[in-house]
Short mmCIF file of C-alpha atoms in Angstrom, two decimals:
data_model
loop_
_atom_site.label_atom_id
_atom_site.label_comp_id
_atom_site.label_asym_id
_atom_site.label_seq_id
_atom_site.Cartn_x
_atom_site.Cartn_y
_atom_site.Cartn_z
CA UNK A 20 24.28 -5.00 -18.73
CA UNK A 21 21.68 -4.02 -16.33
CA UNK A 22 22.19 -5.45 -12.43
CA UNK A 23 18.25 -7.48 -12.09
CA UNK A 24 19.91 -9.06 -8.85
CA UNK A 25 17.77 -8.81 -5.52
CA UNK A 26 19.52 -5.47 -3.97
CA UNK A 27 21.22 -5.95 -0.29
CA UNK A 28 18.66 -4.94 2.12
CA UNK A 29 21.45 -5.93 5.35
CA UNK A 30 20.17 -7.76 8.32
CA UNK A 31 16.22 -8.60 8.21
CA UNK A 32 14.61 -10.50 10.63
CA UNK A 33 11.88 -12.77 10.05
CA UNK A 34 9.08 -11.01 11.60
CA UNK A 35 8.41 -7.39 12.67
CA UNK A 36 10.62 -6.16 15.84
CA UNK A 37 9.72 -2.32 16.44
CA UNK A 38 11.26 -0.50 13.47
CA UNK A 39 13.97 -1.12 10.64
CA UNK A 40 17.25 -1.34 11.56
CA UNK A 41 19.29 1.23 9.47
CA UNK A 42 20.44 -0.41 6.56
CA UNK A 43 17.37 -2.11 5.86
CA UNK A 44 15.58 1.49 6.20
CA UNK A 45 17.67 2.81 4.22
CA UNK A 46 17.59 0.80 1.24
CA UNK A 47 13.44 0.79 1.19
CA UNK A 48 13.67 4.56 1.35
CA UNK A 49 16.05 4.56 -1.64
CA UNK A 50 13.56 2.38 -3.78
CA UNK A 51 10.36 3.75 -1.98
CA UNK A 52 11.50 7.28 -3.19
CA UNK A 53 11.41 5.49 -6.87
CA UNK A 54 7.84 4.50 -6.51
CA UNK A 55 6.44 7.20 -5.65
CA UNK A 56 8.06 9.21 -8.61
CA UNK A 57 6.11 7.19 -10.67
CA UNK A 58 2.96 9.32 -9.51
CA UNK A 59 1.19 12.78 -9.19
CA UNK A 60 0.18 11.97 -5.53
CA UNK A 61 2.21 9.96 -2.97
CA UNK A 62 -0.67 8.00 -1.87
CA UNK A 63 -1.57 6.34 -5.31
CA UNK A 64 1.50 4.65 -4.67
CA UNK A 65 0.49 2.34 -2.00
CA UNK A 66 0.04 -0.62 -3.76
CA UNK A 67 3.51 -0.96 -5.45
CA UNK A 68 4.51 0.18 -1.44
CA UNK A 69 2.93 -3.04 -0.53
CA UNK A 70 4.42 -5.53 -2.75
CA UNK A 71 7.96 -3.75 -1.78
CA UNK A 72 7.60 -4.09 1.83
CA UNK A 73 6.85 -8.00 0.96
CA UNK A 74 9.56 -8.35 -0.51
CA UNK A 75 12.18 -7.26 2.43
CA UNK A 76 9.54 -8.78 4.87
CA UNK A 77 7.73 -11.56 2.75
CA UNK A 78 4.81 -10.15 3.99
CA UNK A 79 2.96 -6.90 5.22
CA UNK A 80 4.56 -6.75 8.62
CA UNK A 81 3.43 -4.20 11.36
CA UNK A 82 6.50 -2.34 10.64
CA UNK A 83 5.91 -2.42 6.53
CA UNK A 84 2.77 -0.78 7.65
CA UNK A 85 3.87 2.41 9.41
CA UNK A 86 6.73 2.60 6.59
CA UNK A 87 4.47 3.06 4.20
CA UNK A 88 1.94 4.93 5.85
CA UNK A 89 5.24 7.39 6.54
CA UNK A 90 6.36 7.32 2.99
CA UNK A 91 2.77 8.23 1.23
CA UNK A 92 2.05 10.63 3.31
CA UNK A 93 -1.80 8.49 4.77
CA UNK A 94 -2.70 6.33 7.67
CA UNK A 95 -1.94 3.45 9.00
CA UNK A 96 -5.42 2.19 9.03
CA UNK A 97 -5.60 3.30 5.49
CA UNK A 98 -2.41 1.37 4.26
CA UNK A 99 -4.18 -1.79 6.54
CA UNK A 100 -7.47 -1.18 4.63
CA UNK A 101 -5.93 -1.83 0.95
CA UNK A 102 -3.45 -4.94 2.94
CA UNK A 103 -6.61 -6.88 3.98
CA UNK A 104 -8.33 -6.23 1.03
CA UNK A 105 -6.36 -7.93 -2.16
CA UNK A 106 -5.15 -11.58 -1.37
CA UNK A 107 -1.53 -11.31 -3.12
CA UNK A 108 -0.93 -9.26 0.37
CA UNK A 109 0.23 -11.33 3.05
CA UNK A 110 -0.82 -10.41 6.74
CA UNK A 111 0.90 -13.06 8.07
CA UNK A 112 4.60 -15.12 7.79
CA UNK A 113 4.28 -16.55 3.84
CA UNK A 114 6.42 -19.21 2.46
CA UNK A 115 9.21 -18.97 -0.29
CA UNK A 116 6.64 -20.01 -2.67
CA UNK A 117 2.96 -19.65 -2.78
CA UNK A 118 1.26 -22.47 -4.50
CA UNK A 119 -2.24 -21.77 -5.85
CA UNK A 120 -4.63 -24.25 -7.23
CA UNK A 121 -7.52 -23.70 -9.40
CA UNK A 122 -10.75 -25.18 -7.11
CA UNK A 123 -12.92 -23.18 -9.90
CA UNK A 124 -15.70 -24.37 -11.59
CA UNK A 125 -13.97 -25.69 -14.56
CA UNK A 126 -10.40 -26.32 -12.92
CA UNK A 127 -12.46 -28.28 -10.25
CA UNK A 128 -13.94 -30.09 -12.83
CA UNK A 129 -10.90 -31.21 -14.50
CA UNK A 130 -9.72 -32.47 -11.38
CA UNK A 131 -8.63 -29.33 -9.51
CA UNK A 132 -9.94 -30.55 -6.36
CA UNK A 133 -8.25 -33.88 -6.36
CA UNK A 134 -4.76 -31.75 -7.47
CA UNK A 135 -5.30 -29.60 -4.06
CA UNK A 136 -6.24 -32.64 -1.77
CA UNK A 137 -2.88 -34.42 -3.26
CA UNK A 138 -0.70 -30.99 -1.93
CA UNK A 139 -2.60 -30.80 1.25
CA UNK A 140 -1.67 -34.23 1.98
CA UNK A 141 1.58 -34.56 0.60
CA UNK A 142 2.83 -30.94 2.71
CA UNK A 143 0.34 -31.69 5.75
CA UNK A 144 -0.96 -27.97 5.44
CA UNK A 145 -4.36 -26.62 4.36
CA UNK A 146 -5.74 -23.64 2.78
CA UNK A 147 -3.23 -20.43 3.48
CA UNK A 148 -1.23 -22.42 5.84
CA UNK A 149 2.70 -23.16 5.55
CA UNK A 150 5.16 -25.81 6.00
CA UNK A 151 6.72 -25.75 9.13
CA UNK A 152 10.35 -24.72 7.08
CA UNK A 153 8.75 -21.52 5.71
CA UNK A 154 9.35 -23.34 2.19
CA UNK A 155 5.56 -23.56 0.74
CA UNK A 156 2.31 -22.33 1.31
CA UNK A 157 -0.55 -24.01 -0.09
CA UNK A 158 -3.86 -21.87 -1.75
CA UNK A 159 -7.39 -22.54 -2.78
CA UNK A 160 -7.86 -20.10 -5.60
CA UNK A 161 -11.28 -18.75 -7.24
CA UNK A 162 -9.36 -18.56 -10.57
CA UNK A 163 -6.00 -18.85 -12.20
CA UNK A 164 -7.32 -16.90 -15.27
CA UNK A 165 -6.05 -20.38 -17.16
CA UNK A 166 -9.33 -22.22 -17.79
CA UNK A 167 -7.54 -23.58 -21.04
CA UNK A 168 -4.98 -25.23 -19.46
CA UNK A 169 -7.72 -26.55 -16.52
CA UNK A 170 -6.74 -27.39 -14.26
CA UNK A 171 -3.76 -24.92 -13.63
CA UNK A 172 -1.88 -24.68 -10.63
CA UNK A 173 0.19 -21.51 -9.94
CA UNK A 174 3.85 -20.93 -8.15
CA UNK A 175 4.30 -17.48 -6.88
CA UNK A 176 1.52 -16.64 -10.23
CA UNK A 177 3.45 -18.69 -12.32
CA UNK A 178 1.42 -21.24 -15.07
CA UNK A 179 1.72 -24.94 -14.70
CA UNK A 180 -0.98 -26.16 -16.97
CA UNK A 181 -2.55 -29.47 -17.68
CA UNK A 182 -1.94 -30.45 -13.49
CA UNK A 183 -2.49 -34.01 -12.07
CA UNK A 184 -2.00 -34.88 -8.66
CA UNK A 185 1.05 -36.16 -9.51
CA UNK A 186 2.61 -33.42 -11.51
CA UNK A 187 1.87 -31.30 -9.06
CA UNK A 188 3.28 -32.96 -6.00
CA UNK A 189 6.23 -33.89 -8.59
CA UNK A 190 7.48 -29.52 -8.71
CA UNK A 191 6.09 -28.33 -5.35
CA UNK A 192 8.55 -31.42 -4.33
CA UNK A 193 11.54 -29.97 -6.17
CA UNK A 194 10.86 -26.22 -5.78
CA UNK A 195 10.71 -27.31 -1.84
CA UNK A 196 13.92 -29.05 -2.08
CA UNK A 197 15.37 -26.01 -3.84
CA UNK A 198 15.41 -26.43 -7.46
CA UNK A 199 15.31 -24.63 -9.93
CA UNK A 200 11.87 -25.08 -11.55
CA UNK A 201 10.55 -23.89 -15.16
CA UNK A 202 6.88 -22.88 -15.37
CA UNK A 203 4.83 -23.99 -18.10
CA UNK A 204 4.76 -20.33 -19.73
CA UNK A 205 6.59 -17.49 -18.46
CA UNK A 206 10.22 -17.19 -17.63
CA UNK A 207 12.60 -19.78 -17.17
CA UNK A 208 12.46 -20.32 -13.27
CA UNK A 209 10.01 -19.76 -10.92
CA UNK A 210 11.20 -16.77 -8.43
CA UNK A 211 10.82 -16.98 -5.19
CA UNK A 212 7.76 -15.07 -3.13
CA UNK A 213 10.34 -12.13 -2.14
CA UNK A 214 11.82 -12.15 -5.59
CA UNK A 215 8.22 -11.48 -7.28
CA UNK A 216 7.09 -8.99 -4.73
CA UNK A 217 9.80 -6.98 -6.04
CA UNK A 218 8.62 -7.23 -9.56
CA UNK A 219 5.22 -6.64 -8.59
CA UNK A 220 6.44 -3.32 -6.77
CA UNK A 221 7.83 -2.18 -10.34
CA UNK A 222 11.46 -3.26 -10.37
CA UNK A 223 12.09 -5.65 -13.64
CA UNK A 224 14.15 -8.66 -13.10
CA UNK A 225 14.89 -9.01 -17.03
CA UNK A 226 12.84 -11.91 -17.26
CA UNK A 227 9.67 -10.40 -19.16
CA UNK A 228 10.78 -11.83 -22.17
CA UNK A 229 11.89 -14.99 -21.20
CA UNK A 230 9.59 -18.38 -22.14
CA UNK A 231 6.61 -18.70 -24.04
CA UNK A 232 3.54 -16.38 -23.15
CA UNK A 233 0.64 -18.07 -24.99
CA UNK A 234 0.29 -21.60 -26.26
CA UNK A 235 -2.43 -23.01 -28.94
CA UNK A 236 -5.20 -23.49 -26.93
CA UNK A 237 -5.28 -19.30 -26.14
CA UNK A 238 -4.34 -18.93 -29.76
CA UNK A 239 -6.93 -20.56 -31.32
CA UNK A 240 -9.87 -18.48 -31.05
CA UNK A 241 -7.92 -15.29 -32.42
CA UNK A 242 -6.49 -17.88 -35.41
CA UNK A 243 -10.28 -19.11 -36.18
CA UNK A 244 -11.23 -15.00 -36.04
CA UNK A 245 -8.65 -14.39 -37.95
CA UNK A 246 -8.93 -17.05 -40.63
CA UNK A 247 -12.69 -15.48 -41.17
CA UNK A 248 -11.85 -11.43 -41.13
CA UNK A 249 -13.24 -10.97 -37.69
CA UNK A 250 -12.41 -7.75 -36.25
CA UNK A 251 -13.70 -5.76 -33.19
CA UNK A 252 -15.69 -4.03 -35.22
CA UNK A 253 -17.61 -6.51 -37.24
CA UNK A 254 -20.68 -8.49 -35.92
CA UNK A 255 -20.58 -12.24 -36.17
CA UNK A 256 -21.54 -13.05 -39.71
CA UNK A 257 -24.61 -14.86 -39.34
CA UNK A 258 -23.89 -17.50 -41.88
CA UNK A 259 -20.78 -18.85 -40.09
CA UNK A 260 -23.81 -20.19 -37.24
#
């Protein structure tokens, strides 16, 4: 059976301190040497670079920068330009879990506002700011891509659908206290902010497969499509207006 286990990176400290020490080097070289297989040019793999540095440094430290700059063969300023550009990337200390929540039209609507002002009060902590034990950090988010389950709440991009204040405050609570906590779709835990940076760099953790992907509300356009011979190639049929 395949080993999905987060690999021993040795000693890493919690924020940047000049360079890797050597068995922490060592082990992003062996796995930064896989990513960049992956593709023609060194340099398309910076983004996959990015989410691996997070996940030794649980976020794009100083350091993370010059590796990568190093390793795909471009600038530091370059490698800074993509960081500060995509919000998944982390420029500063993030916590175990990120929690977003949907403040979207519709989410907000549904009582997505009211969900965030519950978390903010409940952790003390605004938008992009963390609990003082490094456990949670707390996100306004333009959209979960979940507006059938409105509001939605995410955990390190994991769905909880369907949120109230309560619910919410009721698994931030126990992922916090370290539980393990089961999404709403999607595997069977939610991983920690390290654990899905890896993923996100292009290492599977043989969870893909695990938990339900889509529920009925998704399903029910392609069923009502499907129930009337719909396809991508066929207009609308008039009569069904």
């Amino acid at each position: 059976m395949a080993d999905f286990s987060q690999p021993n990176y040795g000693t890493q400290p919690a924020h940047d301190a000049g360079d890797y020490p050597a068995d922490v080097l060592a082990g992003l070289e062996a796995d930064a040497a896989q990513v960049v297989a992956r593709y023609p040019q060194k340099r398309s793999a910076l983004m996959p670079l990015l989410h691996l540095v997070q996940s030794v440094d649980g976020y794009v430290t100083p350091r993370g920068i010059r590796f990568i700059a190093r390793t795909a063969g471009i600038t530091e300023a370059e490698v800074s330009a993509v960081a500060t550009f995509y919000s998944q990337y982390k420029r500063h200390p993030n916590g175990d879990y990120t929690i977003g929540v949907c403040t979207n039209t519709l989410c907000a609507l549904m009582g997505g506002d009211e969900v965030f002002r519950a978390l903010s009060e409940h952790l003390g902590i605004g938008h992009d700011e963390t609990t003082e034990d490094g456990k949670i950090t707390l996100e306004r988010v333009e959209c979960n891509a979940g507006c059938d389950y409105a509001p939605v709440v995410m955990a390190n991009w994991e769905f909880f659908d369907n949120q109230t204040p309560a619910s919410a405050v009721d698994f931030v609570s126990r992922l916090r206290a370290g539980e393990d906590v089961r999404p709403t779709r999607g595997p069977d835990k939610v991983c920690t902010f390290k654990e899905i940076s890896r993923v996100l760099a292009g290492f599977p953790d043989g969870r893909a497969s695990e938990g339900p992907g889509a529920g009925e509300p998704t399903l029910r356009g392609l069923r009502y499509a499907r129930d009337r011979g719909w396809t991508e190639q066929s207009p609308l049929a008039a009569e069904e207006e």
